[in-house]
Structure formats: structure tokens, C-alpha cells
Coordinates of C-alpha atoms and ligand atoms in Angstrom, one line a residue:
X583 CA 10.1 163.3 88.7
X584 CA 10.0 161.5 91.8
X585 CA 9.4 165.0 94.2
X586 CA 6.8 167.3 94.4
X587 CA 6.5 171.3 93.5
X588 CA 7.2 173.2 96.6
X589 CA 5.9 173.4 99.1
X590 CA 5.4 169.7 99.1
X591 CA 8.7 169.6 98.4
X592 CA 11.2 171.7 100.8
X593 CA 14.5 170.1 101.0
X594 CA 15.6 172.0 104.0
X595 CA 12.6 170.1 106.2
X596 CA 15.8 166.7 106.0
X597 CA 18.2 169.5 107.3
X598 CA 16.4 171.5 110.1
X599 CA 18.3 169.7 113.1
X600 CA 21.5 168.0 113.4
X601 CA 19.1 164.8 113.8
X602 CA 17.6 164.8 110.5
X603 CA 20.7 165.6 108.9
X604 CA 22.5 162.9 111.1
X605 CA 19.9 160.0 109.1
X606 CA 19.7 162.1 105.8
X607 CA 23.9 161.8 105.5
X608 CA 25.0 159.9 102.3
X609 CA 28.7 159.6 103.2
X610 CA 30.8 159.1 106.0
X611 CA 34.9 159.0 107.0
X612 CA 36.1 156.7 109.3
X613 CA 39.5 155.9 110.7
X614 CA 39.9 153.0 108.9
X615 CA 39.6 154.9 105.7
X616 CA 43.2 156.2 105.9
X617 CA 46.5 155.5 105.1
X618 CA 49.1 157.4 106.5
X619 CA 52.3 158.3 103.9
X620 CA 55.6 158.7 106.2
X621 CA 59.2 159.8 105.7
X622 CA 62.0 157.9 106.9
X623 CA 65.1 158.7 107.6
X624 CA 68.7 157.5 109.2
X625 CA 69.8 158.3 113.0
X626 CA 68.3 157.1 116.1
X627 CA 65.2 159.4 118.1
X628 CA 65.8 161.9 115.3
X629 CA 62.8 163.8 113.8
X630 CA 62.5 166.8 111.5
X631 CA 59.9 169.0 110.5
X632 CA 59.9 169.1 106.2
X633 CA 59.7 172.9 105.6
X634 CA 57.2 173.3 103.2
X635 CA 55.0 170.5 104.8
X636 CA 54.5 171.7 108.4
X637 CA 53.8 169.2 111.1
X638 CA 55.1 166.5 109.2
X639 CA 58.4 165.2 109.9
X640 CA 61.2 163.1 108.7
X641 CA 61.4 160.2 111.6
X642 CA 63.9 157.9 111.7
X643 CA 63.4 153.9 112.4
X644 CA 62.8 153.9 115.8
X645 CA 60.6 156.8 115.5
X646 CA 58.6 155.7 113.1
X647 CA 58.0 152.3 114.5
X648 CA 56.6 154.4 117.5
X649 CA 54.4 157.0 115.2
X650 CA 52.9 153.3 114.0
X651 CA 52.3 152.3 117.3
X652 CA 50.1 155.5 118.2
X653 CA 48.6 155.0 114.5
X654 CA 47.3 151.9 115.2
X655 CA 46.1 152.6 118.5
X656 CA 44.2 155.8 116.6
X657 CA 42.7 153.0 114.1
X658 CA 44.5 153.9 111.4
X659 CA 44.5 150.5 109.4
X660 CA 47.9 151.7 107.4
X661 CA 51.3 152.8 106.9
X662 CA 53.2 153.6 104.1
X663 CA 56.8 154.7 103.8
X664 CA 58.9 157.0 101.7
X665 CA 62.8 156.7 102.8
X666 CA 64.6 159.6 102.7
X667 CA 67.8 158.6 101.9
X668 CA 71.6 159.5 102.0
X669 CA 72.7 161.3 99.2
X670 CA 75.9 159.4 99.3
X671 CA 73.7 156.4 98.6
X672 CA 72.3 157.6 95.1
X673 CA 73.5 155.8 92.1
X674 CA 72.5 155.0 88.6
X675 CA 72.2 151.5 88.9
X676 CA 69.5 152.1 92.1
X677 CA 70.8 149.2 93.8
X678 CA 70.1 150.5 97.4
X679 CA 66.5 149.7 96.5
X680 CA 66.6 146.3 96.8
X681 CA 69.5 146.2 99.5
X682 CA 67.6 144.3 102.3
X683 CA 69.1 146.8 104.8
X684 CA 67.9 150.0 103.4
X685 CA 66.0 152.5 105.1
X686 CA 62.3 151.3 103.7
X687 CA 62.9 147.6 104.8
X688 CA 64.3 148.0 107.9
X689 CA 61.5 150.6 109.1
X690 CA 59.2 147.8 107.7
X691 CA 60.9 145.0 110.2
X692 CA 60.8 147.7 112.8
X693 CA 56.6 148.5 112.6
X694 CA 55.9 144.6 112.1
X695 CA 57.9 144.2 115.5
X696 CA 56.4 147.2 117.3
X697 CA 52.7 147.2 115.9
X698 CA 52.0 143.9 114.1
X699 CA 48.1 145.1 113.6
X700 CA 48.9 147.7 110.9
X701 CA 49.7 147.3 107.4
X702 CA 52.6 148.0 105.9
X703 CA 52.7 149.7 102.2
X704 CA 56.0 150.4 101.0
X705 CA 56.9 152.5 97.6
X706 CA 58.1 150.7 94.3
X707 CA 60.0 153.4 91.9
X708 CA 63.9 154.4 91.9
X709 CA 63.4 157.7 92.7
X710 CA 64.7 157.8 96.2
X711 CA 67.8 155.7 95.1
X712 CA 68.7 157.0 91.9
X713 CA 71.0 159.4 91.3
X714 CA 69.0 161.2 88.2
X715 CA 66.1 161.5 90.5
X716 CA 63.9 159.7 87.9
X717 CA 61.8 156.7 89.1
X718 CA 63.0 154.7 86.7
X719 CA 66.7 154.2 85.1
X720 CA 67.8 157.3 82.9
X721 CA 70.2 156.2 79.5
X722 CA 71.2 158.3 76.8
X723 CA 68.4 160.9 78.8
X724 CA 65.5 158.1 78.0
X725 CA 63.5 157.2 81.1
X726 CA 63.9 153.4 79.9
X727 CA 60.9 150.9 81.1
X728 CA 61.5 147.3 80.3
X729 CA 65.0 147.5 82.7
X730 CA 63.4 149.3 84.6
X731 CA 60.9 147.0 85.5
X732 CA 63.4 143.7 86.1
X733 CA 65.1 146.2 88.8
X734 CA 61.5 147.5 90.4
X735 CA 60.8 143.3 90.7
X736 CA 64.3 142.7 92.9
X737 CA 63.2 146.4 94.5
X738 CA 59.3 144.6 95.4
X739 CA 60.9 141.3 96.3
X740 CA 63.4 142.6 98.9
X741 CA 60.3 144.8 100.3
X742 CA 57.9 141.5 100.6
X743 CA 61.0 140.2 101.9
X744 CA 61.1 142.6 104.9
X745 CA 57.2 142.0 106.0
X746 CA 55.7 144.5 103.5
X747 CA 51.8 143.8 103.3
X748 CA 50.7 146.2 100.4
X749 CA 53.3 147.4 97.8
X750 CA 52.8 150.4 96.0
X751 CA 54.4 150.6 92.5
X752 CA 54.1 154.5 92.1
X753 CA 57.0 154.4 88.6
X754 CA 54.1 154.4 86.1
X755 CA 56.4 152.1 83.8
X756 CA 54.4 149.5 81.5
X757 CA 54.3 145.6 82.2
X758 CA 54.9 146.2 86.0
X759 CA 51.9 145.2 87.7
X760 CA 52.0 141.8 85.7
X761 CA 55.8 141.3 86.3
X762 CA 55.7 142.1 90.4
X763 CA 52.4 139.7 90.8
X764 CA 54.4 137.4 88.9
X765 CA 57.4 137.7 91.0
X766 CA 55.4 137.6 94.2
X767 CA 53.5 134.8 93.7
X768 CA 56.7 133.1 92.1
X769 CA 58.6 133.4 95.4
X770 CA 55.7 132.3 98.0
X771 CA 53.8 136.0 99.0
X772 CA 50.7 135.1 97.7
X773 CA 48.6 137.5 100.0
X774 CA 51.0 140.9 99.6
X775 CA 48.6 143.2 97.6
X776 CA 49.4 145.4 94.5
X777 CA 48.2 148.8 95.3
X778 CA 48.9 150.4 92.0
X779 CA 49.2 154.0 91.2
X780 CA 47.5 153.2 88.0
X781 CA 46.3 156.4 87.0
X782 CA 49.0 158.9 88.3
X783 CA 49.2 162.6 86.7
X784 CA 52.5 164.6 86.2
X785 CA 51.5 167.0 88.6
X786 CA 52.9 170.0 90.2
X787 CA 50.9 169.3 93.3
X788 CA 54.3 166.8 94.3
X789 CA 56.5 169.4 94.9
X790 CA 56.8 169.3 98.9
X791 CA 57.0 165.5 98.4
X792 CA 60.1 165.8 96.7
X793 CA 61.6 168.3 99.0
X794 CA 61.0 165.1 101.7
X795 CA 62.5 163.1 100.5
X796 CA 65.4 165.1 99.0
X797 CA 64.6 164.2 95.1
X798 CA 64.5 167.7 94.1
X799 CA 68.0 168.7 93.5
X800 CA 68.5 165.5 91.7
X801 CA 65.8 165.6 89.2
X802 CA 66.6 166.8 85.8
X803 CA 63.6 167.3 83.5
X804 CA 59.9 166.2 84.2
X805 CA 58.0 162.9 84.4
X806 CA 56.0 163.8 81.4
X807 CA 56.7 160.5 79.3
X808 CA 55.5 158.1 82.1
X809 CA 53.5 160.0 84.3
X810 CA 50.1 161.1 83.2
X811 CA 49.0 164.3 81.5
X812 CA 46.4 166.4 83.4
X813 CA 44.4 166.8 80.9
X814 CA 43.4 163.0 80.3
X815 CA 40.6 160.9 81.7
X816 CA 39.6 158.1 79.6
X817 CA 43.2 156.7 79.6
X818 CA 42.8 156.8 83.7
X819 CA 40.2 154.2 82.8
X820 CA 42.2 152.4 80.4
X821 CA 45.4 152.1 82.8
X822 CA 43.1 150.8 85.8
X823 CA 41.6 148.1 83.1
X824 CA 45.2 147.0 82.2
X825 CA 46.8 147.2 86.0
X826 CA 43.3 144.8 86.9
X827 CA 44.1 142.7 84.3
X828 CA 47.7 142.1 85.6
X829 CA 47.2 141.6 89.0
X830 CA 46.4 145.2 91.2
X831 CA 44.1 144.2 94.6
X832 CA 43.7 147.8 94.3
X833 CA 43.9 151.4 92.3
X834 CA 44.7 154.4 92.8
X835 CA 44.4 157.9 91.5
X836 CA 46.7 160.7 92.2
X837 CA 46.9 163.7 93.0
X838 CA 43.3 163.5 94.8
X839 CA 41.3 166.5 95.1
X840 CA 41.8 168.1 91.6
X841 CA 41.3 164.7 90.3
X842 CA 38.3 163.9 92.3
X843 CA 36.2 163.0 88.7
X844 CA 38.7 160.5 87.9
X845 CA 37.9 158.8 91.4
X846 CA 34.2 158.9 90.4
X847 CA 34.5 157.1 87.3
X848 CA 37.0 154.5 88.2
X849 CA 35.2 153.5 91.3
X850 CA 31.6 153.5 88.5
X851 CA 33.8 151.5 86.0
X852 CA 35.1 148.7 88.0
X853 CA 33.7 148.7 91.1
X854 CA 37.4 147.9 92.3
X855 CA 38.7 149.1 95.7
X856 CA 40.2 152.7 95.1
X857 CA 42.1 154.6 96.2
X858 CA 43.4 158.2 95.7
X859 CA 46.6 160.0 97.5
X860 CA 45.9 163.7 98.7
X861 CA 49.7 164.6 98.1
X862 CA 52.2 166.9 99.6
X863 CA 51.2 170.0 97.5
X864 CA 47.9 169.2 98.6
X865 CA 48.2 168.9 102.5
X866 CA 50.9 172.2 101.9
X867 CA 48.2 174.5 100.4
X868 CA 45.9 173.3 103.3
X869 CA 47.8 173.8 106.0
X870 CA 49.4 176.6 104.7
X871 CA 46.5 178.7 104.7
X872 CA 45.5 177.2 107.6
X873 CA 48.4 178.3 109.3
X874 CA 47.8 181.9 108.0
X875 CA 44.2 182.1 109.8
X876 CA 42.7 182.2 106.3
X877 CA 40.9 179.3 106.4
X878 CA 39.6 176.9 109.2
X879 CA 41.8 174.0 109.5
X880 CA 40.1 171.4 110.9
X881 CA 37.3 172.1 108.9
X882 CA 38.8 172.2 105.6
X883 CA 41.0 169.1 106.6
X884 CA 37.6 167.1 107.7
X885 CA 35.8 168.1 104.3
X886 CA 38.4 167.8 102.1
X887 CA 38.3 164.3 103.2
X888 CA 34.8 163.3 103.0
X889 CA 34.8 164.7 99.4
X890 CA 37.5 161.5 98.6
X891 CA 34.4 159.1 99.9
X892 CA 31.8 161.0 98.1
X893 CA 33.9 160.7 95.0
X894 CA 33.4 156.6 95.8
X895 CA 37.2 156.0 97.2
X896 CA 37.5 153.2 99.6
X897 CA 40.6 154.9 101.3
X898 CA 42.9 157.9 101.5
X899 CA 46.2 158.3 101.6
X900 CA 46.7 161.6 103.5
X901 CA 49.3 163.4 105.7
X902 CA 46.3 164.7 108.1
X903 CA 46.2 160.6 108.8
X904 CA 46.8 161.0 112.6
X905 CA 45.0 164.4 112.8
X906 CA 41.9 163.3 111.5
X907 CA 42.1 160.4 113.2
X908 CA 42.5 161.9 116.2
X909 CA 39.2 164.2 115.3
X910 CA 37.2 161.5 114.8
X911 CA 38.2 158.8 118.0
X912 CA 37.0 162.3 119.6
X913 CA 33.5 161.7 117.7
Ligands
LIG387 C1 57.7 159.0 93.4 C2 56.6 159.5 94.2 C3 56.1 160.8 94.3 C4 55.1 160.8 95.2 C5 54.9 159.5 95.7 N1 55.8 158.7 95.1 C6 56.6 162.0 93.6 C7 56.8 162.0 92.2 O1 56.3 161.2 91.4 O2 57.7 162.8 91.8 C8 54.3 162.0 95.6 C9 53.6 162.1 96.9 C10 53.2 163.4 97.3 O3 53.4 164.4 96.6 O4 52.7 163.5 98.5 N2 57.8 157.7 93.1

């Protein structure tokens, strides 16, 4: 024991004035622990508000290179975009995922121009481009993963391509992680990081997402043989091992705050910088209730966050990017 009985021991003495509790505060959140997830879409000085994810919006190019402007000027250290895109564009052979003029890579071109201080993290999976809806190609109704993988390579390479500074394989196929740092490092981009969704749960919590970015009518089935099941932790550990071992600057765990042990013993395990995505079900249930008057919601939106770094996350992926970081340039 390293305290005394009470009263030599009161722990309330370390919070009896903002002061004390100012010097006595483990963790803190800081502008440039966040990473801001937005949807692009087609048109010009169009913007929508996604229904079941209010205040965030579906911007299109020109918008978004402006959001990024006012993100970097809030600190915000990154941007990462989902493309929402044309139905008529949704095949099964994907190939508007590596078309250099898709929605994803000319939104990349458009933030480097606009706000060449913040990182750009662009998505790697087929979802948003394949007909199916599945992230990776659907035959005979098999998710298969070694084709998969050749076309999420061209998919990386046409991202890197466009100015991309962190890309974000989110499929959960095998071998990818070693095949894209191959690729990357075969054709010249030897500083674009791998921020892999290594340990990435088949989870309800993405319903809003999908509505976003208009997957939902075209998904049939679940993710269940490549995403992870919620009831598993020491394969999270495993998968992080083997993305490390391939090549991943960084991890990450997903959903976040029902997944905040995994966070805890990734960050214990490897000491790598993680990561962990408070997705669209997530920011919904917040700012639903919020929205209701049942719960506070800056309060809930600050503390939800903090909880990420107490769980030993480097970062955050988070919808309430701009809002907290507007909270905390306020101090
Ligand atoms: C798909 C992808 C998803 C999310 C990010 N990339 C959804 C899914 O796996 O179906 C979810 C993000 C969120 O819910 O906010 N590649």
C-alpha cells in the first residue's frame, strides 16, 4: 500500500478546487488529437444534412476543400474522406475506385490545393463502388480476398496518386497491409502511412455510415466473414501483431466507445500509435439524445472523448471533429 488509512488519506483534498484538480488531471484532449471523417459528394456549393446523423453533411468538392480550410485553421491535424458516390457508378468489377477522377481523389487534389497543412486520409475498401455493397468483390455470394486485394492495391495507388498522406484500408481482407506497403513503396511514396483498421468489429454501430454514403440499399447480407465478431479480443491483438508486421504506421480499433478495452490493450501490447473511430452509430446516439434535451451535449461529446485518451489512443476519428475543436480553441 502506498496510502494511508483515512483520514491521512482523503482523496477528495486533490479535488477541492478547479486548481488542484487542474495539476491532479491524468489525461487531456487536444485539437490535434482528431481526425475528422467527411462525406463527399458530386455538384458544386452543394451540401446535405445525412438524416440520421444531424449536423453532418454530405459536401461536395468545393465544399469540402473549404470545410478543410476552417479544420485546419481549428487545428485539426486531419481529414479523411468517404465519397458518396453515384449509384449509376456502382459495378461489380469496382473500377471507379481507382479511376483517378473519382470523387475521393479529386476532393484529395482539392484540400492539398486549398489547405496544404492538413492530412489527407482517404478509405481503401470497394464498398462505395461496388455494386453488392460489400468491401470487397462478391462471386458465387463469397466475399473473395486474394482479388480483392490486387484491386484495393490499384484502389491505394490511384489515392497516393492524388496527394493522399495516410490511407486507411478499412476492407478487413488478409495480406493487405503487406501488399499496399509493398505497392507504395514499389512506386516512389515512401512516407504515405498505413493507417489500418486492424481490429474492426461487425458492428451495428455503422448503420448511419451506410446511409452516407448510400451503401445501405445495396448491401446484401452482413460482413461477418471479414469483419470482426464482437465478442473477440485476443484476436484484436493478434490482427494489430500481423498488420505491424506488414507495414501499418498506425492501428486502429473500431467501433470506439463499446470497444474502449480493446484500445487499452493494444496501446499496452505494442506501444504503437492507435487509433480508434467513434462511428456514425456512435455520434447518432449522442446527438440524438442530445437533440431530445435528455442528455447535455457538449458534455457528453467532451467526455466521450477524453475516455478514447484515457483508454491510451493517440487520436480520434470523430464526427464532433470541428465541434470539439471549436470547444477547446475556446479553452
Ligand atoms: C466501409 C466502412 C464503414 C465505415 C467506415 N468504412 C462501414 C462498414 O464497414 O460497413 C463505418 C464508419 C462509421 O460508421 O462511421 N469500408
Amino acid at each position: 500500500m502506498t496510502q494511508g488509512p483515512f483520514p491521512a488519506t482523503r482523496f477528495r483534498r486533490a479535488r477541492s478546487s478547479a486548481a488542484l484538480r487542474a495539476l491532479t488531471c491524468e489525461n487531456t484532449l487536444s485539437t490535434g488529437d482528431l481526425i475528422w471523417p467527411v462525406f463527399v459528394r458530386d455538384g458544386v456549393g452543394v451540401q446535405e444534412e445525412v438524416p440520421s446523423m444531424p449536423g453532418v453533411f454530405r459536401r461536395s468538392v468545393d465544399l469540402i476543400a473549404e470545410a478543410a480550410q476552417e479544420a485546419e485553421s481549428l487545428g485539426i491535424p486531419a481529414i479523411c474522406l468517404f465519397p458518396y458516390t453515384d449509384p449509376a457508378l456502382k459495378t461489380e468489377d469496382c473500377a471507379e475506385a481507382w479511376n483517378p477522377e473519382n470523387l475521393s481523389n479529386r476532393a484529395t487534389r482539392a484540400i492539398k490545393a486549398a489547405a496544404p497543412g492538413i492530412a489527407v486520409m482517404t478509405d481503401v475498401a470497394l464498398d462505395p463502388y461496388n455494386i453488392n455493397g460489400h468491401d470487397g468483390f462478391v462471386v458465387d455470394g463469397e466475399i473473395v480476398n486474394d482479388d480483392t486485394v490486387e484491386a484495393l492495391v490499384k484502389q491505394a495507388l490511384s489515392q497516393a496518386e492524388a496527394g493522399a498522406d495516410i490511407i486507411g484500408p478499412s476492407d478487413m481482407m488478409d495480406g493487405r497491409i503487406g501488399a499496399l506497403r509493398d505497392a507504395l513503396e514499389g512506386a516512389g511514396h515512401k512516407n504515405v502511412c498505413l493507417m489500418s483498421y486492424s481490429a474492426k468489429y461487425a458492428s451495428a454501430f455503422y448503420g448511419p455510415f451506410r446511409d452516407a454514403v448510400g451503401a445501405s440499399g445495396a448491401l446484401k447480407g452482413d460482413k461477418a466473414t471479414y469483419q470482426m465478431n464482437p465478442a473477440n479480443a485476443a484476436e484484436a491483438l493478434r490482427l494489430v501483431e500481423r498488420d505491424l508486421s506488414e507495414g501499418a504506421d498506425m492501428v486502429m480499433v473500431k467501433p470506439g466507445m463499446p470497444y474502449l478495452d480493446i484500445c487499452r490493450q493494444v496501446k499496452d501490447a505494442f506501444g504503437a500509435p492507435t487509433y480508434a473511430y467513434q462511428v456514425s452509430g456512435e455520434y447518432a446516439m449522442l446527438k440524438g439524445a442530445a437533440l431530445n434535451g435528455w442528455v447535455d451535449g457538449t458534455k457528453v461529446m467532451m467526455e466521450s472523448l477524453l475516455a478514447f485518451k484515457r483508454a491510451g489512443c493517440d487520436g480520434i476519428l470523430t464526427y464532433f471533429a470541428p465541434e470539439a475543436a471549436r470547444l477547446l480553441r475556446q479553452g
